[in-house]
Amino acid sequence: MTRVEQLLSRLARVKGRNGSWTACCPAHDDKGPSLAVKEGEDGRILMHCFAGCNTADVLGAIGMEMNDLFPPKEKTQDGIRPSMKPAFFASDLMRIIHVEALVVQIVAFDIAKGKPVNEETRERMLTAYERIDEAVRYANV
Ligand SMILES: [Zn+2]
């Protein structure tokens, strides 16, 4: 069983094929399938709940972790996995970026709906930008 098959086997009402599926989101009371699952060409599994659930929560509800979305890393010549070298694990950085991107997404959604953006929100957006920027710098990309 591939990693994506393993993931899909834990979800309800799975539909789709060719690397793209929909299913019921296990993190909220999902009436219609609002979870999209996609397998990237690099072996990464992408998922998105259209009701707005955090990916970590969706995975947590089926006993999986963010790390399970990524293909196993190959060991380098010195036997040290690349993810063990930086002060932060790549998965931690991804989690930070994911949360901050979600903040931006929520605010962008409000703006799109014509909701006014107050000072507090503007401040939070700036913090999100700074955190993403910092995480990217830690990741050395
Ligand atoms: Zn959900």
PDB file of N, CA and C in Angstrom, residues 23-64:
ATOM      1  N   ALA A  23     -12.835  13.468  -0.194  1.00  0.00           N
ATOM      2  CA  ALA A  23     -13.304  12.597   0.880  1.00  0.00           C
ATOM      3  C   ALA A  23     -13.939  13.452   1.964  1.00  0.00           C
ATOM      4  N   CYS A  24     -14.607  12.801   2.910  1.00  0.00           N
ATOM      5  CA  CYS A  24     -15.152  13.534   4.044  1.00  0.00           C
ATOM      6  C   CYS A  24     -14.014  13.899   4.983  1.00  0.00           C
ATOM      7  N   CYS A  25     -14.048  15.124   5.468  1.00  0.00           N
ATOM      8  CA  CYS A  25     -13.012  15.589   6.385  1.00  0.00           C
ATOM      9  C   CYS A  25     -13.261  14.981   7.769  1.00  0.00           C
ATOM     10  N   PRO A  26     -12.264  14.313   8.340  1.00  0.00           N
ATOM     11  CA  PRO A  26     -12.443  13.685   9.652  1.00  0.00           C
ATOM     12  C   PRO A  26     -12.327  14.675  10.817  1.00  0.00           C
ATOM     13  N   ALA A  27     -11.920  15.901  10.516  1.00  0.00           N
ATOM     14  CA  ALA A  27     -11.695  16.869  11.597  1.00  0.00           C
ATOM     15  C   ALA A  27     -12.928  17.709  11.928  1.00  0.00           C
ATOM     16  N   HIS A  28     -13.937  17.658  11.071  1.00  0.00           N
ATOM     17  CA  HIS A  28     -15.180  18.361  11.415  1.00  0.00           C
ATOM     18  C   HIS A  28     -16.367  17.507  10.954  1.00  0.00           C
ATOM     19  N   ASP A  29     -17.560  17.905  11.377  1.00  0.00           N
ATOM     20  CA  ASP A  29     -18.763  17.155  11.020  1.00  0.00           C
ATOM     21  C   ASP A  29     -19.078  17.428   9.554  1.00  0.00           C
ATOM     22  N   ASP A  30     -18.507  16.616   8.695  1.00  0.00           N
ATOM     23  CA  ASP A  30     -18.560  16.864   7.262  1.00  0.00           C
ATOM     24  C   ASP A  30     -19.749  16.172   6.606  1.00  0.00           C
ATOM     25  N   LYS A  31     -20.660  16.968   6.062  1.00  0.00           N
ATOM     26  CA  LYS A  31     -21.863  16.406   5.423  1.00  0.00           C
ATOM     27  C   LYS A  31     -21.565  15.963   3.987  1.00  0.00           C
ATOM     28  N   GLY A  32     -20.825  16.784   3.278  1.00  0.00           N
ATOM     29  CA  GLY A  32     -20.437  16.428   1.917  1.00  0.00           C
ATOM     30  C   GLY A  32     -18.933  16.413   1.851  1.00  0.00           C
ATOM     31  N   PRO A  33     -18.346  15.663   0.958  1.00  0.00           N
ATOM     32  CA  PRO A  33     -16.882  15.624   0.958  1.00  0.00           C
ATOM     33  C   PRO A  33     -16.283  17.016   0.760  1.00  0.00           C
ATOM     34  N   SER A  34     -15.596  17.528   1.761  1.00  0.00           N
ATOM     35  CA  SER A  34     -14.968  18.839   1.601  1.00  0.00           C
ATOM     36  C   SER A  34     -13.456  18.767   1.738  1.00  0.00           C
ATOM     37  N   LEU A  35     -12.959  17.535   1.733  1.00  0.00           N
ATOM     38  CA  LEU A  35     -11.508  17.380   1.828  1.00  0.00           C
ATOM     39  C   LEU A  35     -10.951  16.969   0.467  1.00  0.00           C
ATOM     40  N   ALA A  36      -9.984  17.740   0.003  1.00  0.00           N
ATOM     41  CA  ALA A  36      -9.319  17.412  -1.267  1.00  0.00           C
ATOM     42  C   ALA A  36      -7.946  16.837  -0.970  1.00  0.00           C
ATOM     43  N   VAL A  37      -7.630  15.734  -1.620  1.00  0.00           N
ATOM     44  CA  VAL A  37      -6.325  15.090  -1.435  1.00  0.00           C
ATOM     45  C   VAL A  37      -5.682  14.947  -2.808  1.00  0.00           C
ATOM     46  N   LYS A  38      -4.417  15.284  -2.880  1.00  0.00           N
ATOM     47  CA  LYS A  38      -3.713  15.222  -4.157  1.00  0.00           C
ATOM     48  C   LYS A  38      -2.320  14.659  -3.924  1.00  0.00           C
ATOM     49  N   GLU A  39      -1.858  13.872  -4.856  1.00  0.00           N
ATOM     50  CA  GLU A  39      -0.488  13.376  -4.733  1.00  0.00           C
ATOM     51  C   GLU A  39       0.385  14.141  -5.713  1.00  0.00           C
ATOM     52  N   GLY A  40       1.390  14.832  -5.175  1.00  0.00           N
ATOM     53  CA  GLY A  40       2.294  15.613  -6.019  1.00  0.00           C
ATOM     54  C   GLY A  40       3.284  14.723  -6.745  1.00  0.00           C
ATOM     55  N   GLU A  41       3.877  15.284  -7.786  1.00  0.00           N
ATOM     56  CA  GLU A  41       4.831  14.504  -8.574  1.00  0.00           C
ATOM     57  C   GLU A  41       6.060  14.112  -7.773  1.00  0.00           C
ATOM     58  N   ASP A  42       6.389  14.915  -6.779  1.00  0.00           N
ATOM     59  CA  ASP A  42       7.572  14.614  -5.971  1.00  0.00           C
ATOM     60  C   ASP A  42       7.251  13.673  -4.815  1.00  0.00           C
ATOM     61  N   GLY A  43       6.031  13.113  -4.820  1.00  0.00           N
ATOM     62  CA  GLY A  43       5.663  12.152  -3.785  1.00  0.00           C
ATOM     63  C   GLY A  43       5.021  12.787  -2.574  1.00  0.00           C
ATOM     64  N   ARG A  44       4.936  14.100  -2.587  1.00  0.00           N
ATOM     65  CA  ARG A  44       4.295  14.801  -1.488  1.00  0.00           C
ATOM     66  C   ARG A  44       2.789  14.633  -1.583  1.00  0.00           C
ATOM     67  N   ILE A  45       2.122  14.528  -0.439  1.00  0.00           N
ATOM     68  CA  ILE A  45       0.665  14.466  -0.435  1.00  0.00           C
ATOM     69  C   ILE A  45       0.149  15.840  -0.007  1.00  0.00           C
ATOM     70  N   LEU A  46      -0.712  16.414  -0.850  1.00  0.00           N
ATOM     71  CA  LEU A  46      -1.284  17.716  -0.533  1.00  0.00           C
ATOM     72  C   LEU A  46      -2.728  17.501  -0.121  1.00  0.00           C
ATOM     73  N   MET A  47      -3.156  18.178   0.947  1.00  0.00           N
ATOM     74  CA  MET A  47      -4.563  18.071   1.311  1.00  0.00           C
ATOM     75  C   MET A  47      -5.107  19.409   1.777  1.00  0.00           C
ATOM     76  N   HIS A  48      -6.399  19.594   1.523  1.00  0.00           N
ATOM     77  CA  HIS A  48      -7.031  20.856   1.884  1.00  0.00           C
ATOM     78  C   HIS A  48      -8.491  20.627   2.248  1.00  0.00           C
ATOM     79  N   CYS A  49      -8.879  21.111   3.435  1.00  0.00           N
ATOM     80  CA  CYS A  49     -10.287  21.040   3.833  1.00  0.00           C
ATOM     81  C   CYS A  49     -10.931  22.370   3.463  1.00  0.00           C
ATOM     82  N   PHE A  50     -11.969  22.306   2.621  1.00  0.00           N
ATOM     83  CA  PHE A  50     -12.609  23.533   2.167  1.00  0.00           C
ATOM     84  C   PHE A  50     -13.467  24.179   3.251  1.00  0.00           C
ATOM     85  N   ALA A  51     -13.661  23.483   4.359  1.00  0.00           N
ATOM     86  CA  ALA A  51     -14.367  24.094   5.486  1.00  0.00           C
ATOM     87  C   ALA A  51     -13.384  24.856   6.376  1.00  0.00           C
ATOM     88  N   GLY A  52     -12.100  24.732   6.070  1.00  0.00           N
ATOM     89  CA  GLY A  52     -11.101  25.524   6.781  1.00  0.00           C
ATOM     90  C   GLY A  52     -10.343  24.806   7.881  1.00  0.00           C
ATOM     91  N   CYS A  53     -10.450  23.483   7.966  1.00  0.00           N
ATOM     92  CA  CYS A  53      -9.713  22.760   9.004  1.00  0.00           C
ATOM     93  C   CYS A  53      -8.211  22.825   8.737  1.00  0.00           C
ATOM     94  N   ASN A  54      -7.485  22.871   9.836  1.00  0.00           N
ATOM     95  CA  ASN A  54      -6.041  22.833   9.789  1.00  0.00           C
ATOM     96  C   ASN A  54      -5.605  21.435   9.349  1.00  0.00           C
ATOM     97  N   THR A  55      -4.636  21.368   8.445  1.00  0.00           N
ATOM     98  CA  THR A  55      -4.168  20.065   7.948  1.00  0.00           C
ATOM     99  C   THR A  55      -3.674  19.177   9.088  1.00  0.00           C
ATOM    100  N   ALA A  56      -2.999  19.768  10.058  1.00  0.00           N
ATOM    101  CA  ALA A  56      -2.495  18.994  11.192  1.00  0.00           C
ATOM    102  C   ALA A  56      -3.657  18.365  11.972  1.00  0.00           C
ATOM    103  N   ASP A  57      -4.772  19.098  12.083  1.00  0.00           N
ATOM    104  CA  ASP A  57      -5.953  18.575  12.781  1.00  0.00           C
ATOM    105  C   ASP A  57      -6.592  17.436  11.995  1.00  0.00           C
ATOM    106  N   VAL A  58      -6.649  17.609  10.670  1.00  0.00           N
ATOM    107  CA  VAL A  58      -7.224  16.571   9.809  1.00  0.00           C
ATOM    108  C   VAL A  58      -6.411  15.283   9.968  1.00  0.00           C
ATOM    109  N   LEU A  59      -5.103  15.425   9.927  1.00  0.00           N
ATOM    110  CA  LEU A  59      -4.224  14.257  10.059  1.00  0.00           C
ATOM    111  C   LEU A  59      -4.339  13.651  11.451  1.00  0.00           C
ATOM    112  N   GLY A  60      -4.413  14.516  12.457  1.00  0.00           N
ATOM    113  CA  GLY A  60      -4.518  14.056  13.842  1.00  0.00           C
ATOM    114  C   GLY A  60      -5.757  13.203  14.062  1.00  0.00           C
ATOM    115  N   ALA A  61      -6.846  13.565  13.369  1.00  0.00           N
ATOM    116  CA  ALA A  61      -8.116  12.849  13.509  1.00  0.00           C
ATOM    117  C   ALA A  61      -8.048  11.427  12.956  1.00  0.00           C
ATOM    118  N   ILE A  62      -7.067  11.160  12.104  1.00  0.00           N
ATOM    119  CA  ILE A  62      -6.922   9.805  11.559  1.00  0.00           C
ATOM    120  C   ILE A  62      -5.584   9.187  11.971  1.00  0.00           C
ATOM    121  N   GLY A  63      -5.013   9.744  13.037  1.00  0.00           N
ATOM    122  CA  GLY A  63      -3.793   9.167  13.610  1.00  0.00           C
ATOM    123  C   GLY A  63      -2.553   9.317  12.746  1.00  0.00           C
ATOM    124  N   MET A  64      -2.497  10.418  11.983  1.00  0.00           N
ATOM    125  CA  MET A  64      -1.310  10.644  11.165  1.00  0.00           C
ATOM    126  C   MET A  64      -0.693  11.998  11.495  1.00  0.00           C
TER     127      MET A  64
END
